[in-house]
PDB file of C-alpha atoms in Angstrom:
ATOM      1  CA  MET A   1     -13.790  16.100 -15.463  1.00  0.00           C
ATOM      2  CA  LEU A   2     -13.683  12.333 -14.928  1.00  0.00           C
ATOM      3  CA  THR A   3     -16.956  10.425 -14.632  1.00  0.00           C
ATOM      4  CA  ALA A   4     -17.789   6.821 -13.836  1.00  0.00           C
ATOM      5  CA  ALA A   5     -18.820   4.656 -16.789  1.00  0.00           C
ATOM      6  CA  PRO A   6     -21.943   2.449 -16.671  1.00  0.00           C
ATOM      7  CA  ASP A   7     -21.423  -1.273 -15.887  1.00  0.00           C
ATOM      8  CA  ILE A   8     -21.602  -2.578 -19.472  1.00  0.00           C
ATOM      9  CA  ASP A   9     -19.337   0.189 -20.726  1.00  0.00           C
ATOM     10  CA  VAL A  10     -16.742  -0.720 -18.090  1.00  0.00           C
ATOM     11  CA  LEU A  11     -16.739  -4.351 -19.235  1.00  0.00           C
ATOM     12  CA  VAL A  12     -16.469  -3.343 -22.899  1.00  0.00           C
ATOM     13  CA  ARG A  13     -13.555  -1.033 -22.137  1.00  0.00           C
ATOM     14  CA  PHE A  14     -11.809  -3.742 -20.125  1.00  0.00           C
ATOM     15  CA  GLY A  15     -12.340  -6.248 -22.939  1.00  0.00           C
ATOM     16  CA  ARG A  16     -10.915  -3.855 -25.524  1.00  0.00           C
ATOM     17  CA  ALA A  17      -7.869  -3.231 -23.360  1.00  0.00           C
ATOM     18  CA  LEU A  18      -7.248  -6.939 -22.761  1.00  0.00           C
ATOM     19  CA  ALA A  19      -7.629  -7.820 -26.441  1.00  0.00           C
ATOM     20  CA  ASP A  20      -3.949  -7.067 -27.099  1.00  0.00           C
ATOM     21  CA  PRO A  21      -1.007  -8.863 -25.438  1.00  0.00           C
ATOM     22  CA  ILE A  22       1.082  -5.688 -25.152  1.00  0.00           C
ATOM     23  CA  ARG A  23      -1.735  -3.855 -23.396  1.00  0.00           C
ATOM     24  CA  CYS A  24      -2.090  -6.827 -21.040  1.00  0.00           C
ATOM     25  CA  ARG A  25       1.618  -6.642 -20.254  1.00  0.00           C
ATOM     26  CA  ILE A  26       1.344  -2.891 -19.636  1.00  0.00           C
ATOM     27  CA  LEU A  27      -1.561  -3.375 -17.244  1.00  0.00           C
ATOM     28  CA  LEU A  28       0.274  -6.115 -15.387  1.00  0.00           C
ATOM     29  CA  ALA A  29       3.362  -3.898 -15.082  1.00  0.00           C
ATOM     30  CA  LEU A  30       1.285  -0.985 -13.799  1.00  0.00           C
ATOM     31  CA  ARG A  31      -0.335  -3.352 -11.321  1.00  0.00           C
ATOM     32  CA  GLU A  32       3.068  -3.515  -9.633  1.00  0.00           C
ATOM     33  CA  ALA A  33       3.820   0.230  -9.570  1.00  0.00           C
ATOM     34  CA  PRO A  34       3.473   3.487 -11.531  1.00  0.00           C
ATOM     35  CA  VAL A  35       6.090   3.825 -14.255  1.00  0.00           C
ATOM     36  CA  TYR A  36       7.518   6.244 -16.810  1.00  0.00           C
ATOM     37  CA  PRO A  37       7.001   5.391 -20.502  1.00  0.00           C
ATOM     38  CA  ALA A  38      10.705   5.142 -21.388  1.00  0.00           C
ATOM     39  CA  GLU A  39      11.295   2.651 -18.576  1.00  0.00           C
ATOM     40  CA  LEU A  40       8.180   0.685 -19.487  1.00  0.00           C
ATOM     41  CA  ALA A  41       9.135   0.511 -23.176  1.00  0.00           C
ATOM     42  CA  GLU A  42      12.535  -0.852 -22.252  1.00  0.00           C
ATOM     43  CA  ALA A  43      11.129  -3.360 -19.764  1.00  0.00           C
ATOM     44  CA  LEU A  44       8.588  -4.652 -22.302  1.00  0.00           C
ATOM     45  CA  GLY A  45      10.989  -4.582 -25.248  1.00  0.00           C
ATOM     46  CA  VAL A  46       8.776  -2.385 -27.435  1.00  0.00           C
ATOM     47  CA  SER A  47       9.425   0.912 -29.175  1.00  0.00           C
ATOM     48  CA  ARG A  48       8.347   4.110 -27.457  1.00  0.00           C
ATOM     49  CA  THR A  49       6.033   4.873 -30.375  1.00  0.00           C
ATOM     50  CA  ARG A  50       4.298   1.532 -30.103  1.00  0.00           C
ATOM     51  CA  LEU A  51       4.037   1.888 -26.327  1.00  0.00           C
ATOM     52  CA  SER A  52       2.617   5.384 -26.713  1.00  0.00           C
ATOM     53  CA  ASN A  53      -0.159   4.068 -28.969  1.00  0.00           C
ATOM     54  CA  HIS A  54      -1.066   1.368 -26.461  1.00  0.00           C
ATOM     55  CA  LEU A  55      -1.003   3.798 -23.546  1.00  0.00           C
ATOM     56  CA  ALA A  56      -3.339   6.098 -25.488  1.00  0.00           C
ATOM     57  CA  CYS A  57      -5.741   3.185 -25.962  1.00  0.00           C
ATOM     58  CA  LEU A  58      -5.604   2.344 -22.261  1.00  0.00           C
ATOM     59  CA  ARG A  59      -6.227   5.996 -21.381  1.00  0.00           C
ATOM     60  CA  ASP A  60      -9.180   6.091 -23.787  1.00  0.00           C
ATOM     61  CA  CYS A  61     -10.526   2.942 -22.128  1.00  0.00           C
ATOM     62  CA  GLY A  62     -10.246   4.723 -18.778  1.00  0.00           C
ATOM     63  CA  LEU A  63      -7.953   2.109 -17.249  1.00  0.00           C
ATOM     64  CA  VAL A  64      -4.775   4.171 -16.879  1.00  0.00           C
ATOM     65  CA  VAL A  65      -4.053   7.805 -16.138  1.00  0.00           C
ATOM     66  CA  ALA A  66      -1.107   9.994 -17.031  1.00  0.00           C
ATOM     67  CA  VAL A  67       0.227  11.863 -13.993  1.00  0.00           C
ATOM     68  CA  PRO A  68       2.463  14.889 -14.609  1.00  0.00           C
ATOM     69  CA  ASP A  69       5.683  14.681 -12.610  1.00  0.00           C
ATOM     70  CA  GLY A  70       7.756  17.768 -13.274  1.00  0.00           C
ATOM     71  CA  ARG A  71       8.833  17.616 -16.920  1.00  0.00           C
ATOM     72  CA  ARG A  72       7.940  13.919 -17.144  1.00  0.00           C
ATOM     73  CA  THR A  73       4.721  11.964 -17.106  1.00  0.00           C
ATOM     74  CA  ARG A  74       4.255   8.696 -15.310  1.00  0.00           C
ATOM     75  CA  TYR A  75       1.450   6.223 -15.847  1.00  0.00           C
ATOM     76  CA  GLU A  76      -0.570   4.351 -13.279  1.00  0.00           C
ATOM     77  CA  LEU A  77      -3.788   2.382 -13.048  1.00  0.00           C
ATOM     78  CA  ALA A  78      -6.807   4.667 -12.870  1.00  0.00           C
ATOM     79  CA  ASP A  79      -8.096   2.759  -9.847  1.00  0.00           C
ATOM     80  CA  GLU A  80      -6.130   0.428  -7.574  1.00  0.00           C
ATOM     81  CA  ARG A  81      -9.031  -2.068  -7.745  1.00  0.00           C
ATOM     82  CA  LEU A  82      -8.085  -2.703 -11.381  1.00  0.00           C
ATOM     83  CA  GLY A  83      -4.985  -4.521 -10.126  1.00  0.00           C
ATOM     84  CA  HIS A  84      -7.182  -6.825  -8.059  1.00  0.00           C
ATOM     85  CA  ALA A  85      -9.481  -7.349 -11.043  1.00  0.00           C
ATOM     86  CA  LEU A  86      -6.495  -8.326 -13.194  1.00  0.00           C
ATOM     87  CA  ASP A  87      -5.398 -10.834 -10.576  1.00  0.00           C
ATOM     88  CA  ASP A  88      -8.916 -12.291 -10.459  1.00  0.00           C
ATOM     89  CA  LEU A  89      -9.044 -12.542 -14.262  1.00  0.00           C
ATOM     90  CA  ARG A  90      -5.644 -14.248 -14.395  1.00  0.00           C
ATOM     91  CA  THR A  91      -6.815 -16.798 -11.854  1.00  0.00           C
ATOM     92  CA  ALA A  92     -10.030 -17.440 -13.769  1.00  0.00           C
ATOM     93  CA  VAL A  93      -8.177 -17.996 -17.049  1.00  0.00           C
ATOM     94  CA  VAL A  94      -5.872 -20.535 -15.411  1.00  0.00           C
ATOM     95  CA  ALA A  95      -8.855 -22.385 -13.920  1.00  0.00           C
ATOM     96  CA  VAL A  96     -10.625 -22.559 -17.289  1.00  0.00           C
ATOM     97  CA  GLU A  97      -7.508 -23.641 -19.136  1.00  0.00           C
ATOM     98  CA  THR A  98      -6.931 -26.605 -16.852  1.00  0.00           C
ATOM     99  CA  ASP A  99     -10.533 -27.823 -17.337  1.00  0.00           C
ATOM    100  CA  ARG A 100     -10.648 -28.435 -21.101  1.00  0.00           C
ATOM    101  CA  THR A 101     -14.276 -29.496 -21.513  1.00  0.00           C
ATOM    102  CA  CYS A 102     -14.540 -28.631 -25.212  1.00  0.00           C
ATOM    103  CA  PRO A 103     -13.707 -31.757 -27.289  1.00  0.00           C
ATOM    104  CA  ASP A 104     -12.690 -29.566 -30.266  1.00  0.00           C
ATOM    105  CA  ALA A 105     -10.308 -27.318 -28.323  1.00  0.00           C
ATOM    106  CA  ASP A 106      -7.116 -28.608 -29.956  1.00  0.00           C
ATOM    107  CA  ASP A 107      -8.513 -28.570 -33.498  1.00  0.00           C
ATOM    108  CA  LYS A 108     -10.269 -25.208 -33.290  1.00  0.00           C
ATOM    109  CA  GLY A 109      -7.838 -23.414 -30.989  1.00  0.00           C
ATOM    110  CA  CYS A 110     -10.635 -22.465 -28.622  1.00  0.00           C
ATOM    111  CA  CYS A 111     -11.322 -22.883 -24.895  1.00  0.00           C
TER     112      CYS A 111
END
């Protein structure tokens, strides 16, 4: 049975998922449409094994679900609002990046 996670837990799960570039690419791809793992692996240029590990992480985080489809399984975002959240996060990152207020950003690789 699926249950809703508390607010802080949701943010922690989202942060864990976004901590890896491949998982970010998977989430962005699933934002567009549900997809089968073999097609996603090819589109992202990663091995099926590597993709499988990342999909397992995203399932554990509660952000994607595996949907049986005959003998195959397709993946999709667990909630369509996650796609909107990803768009909002992408916009926020762009806004922060263009306003480099930290004087040490270039030296420290931050901000």
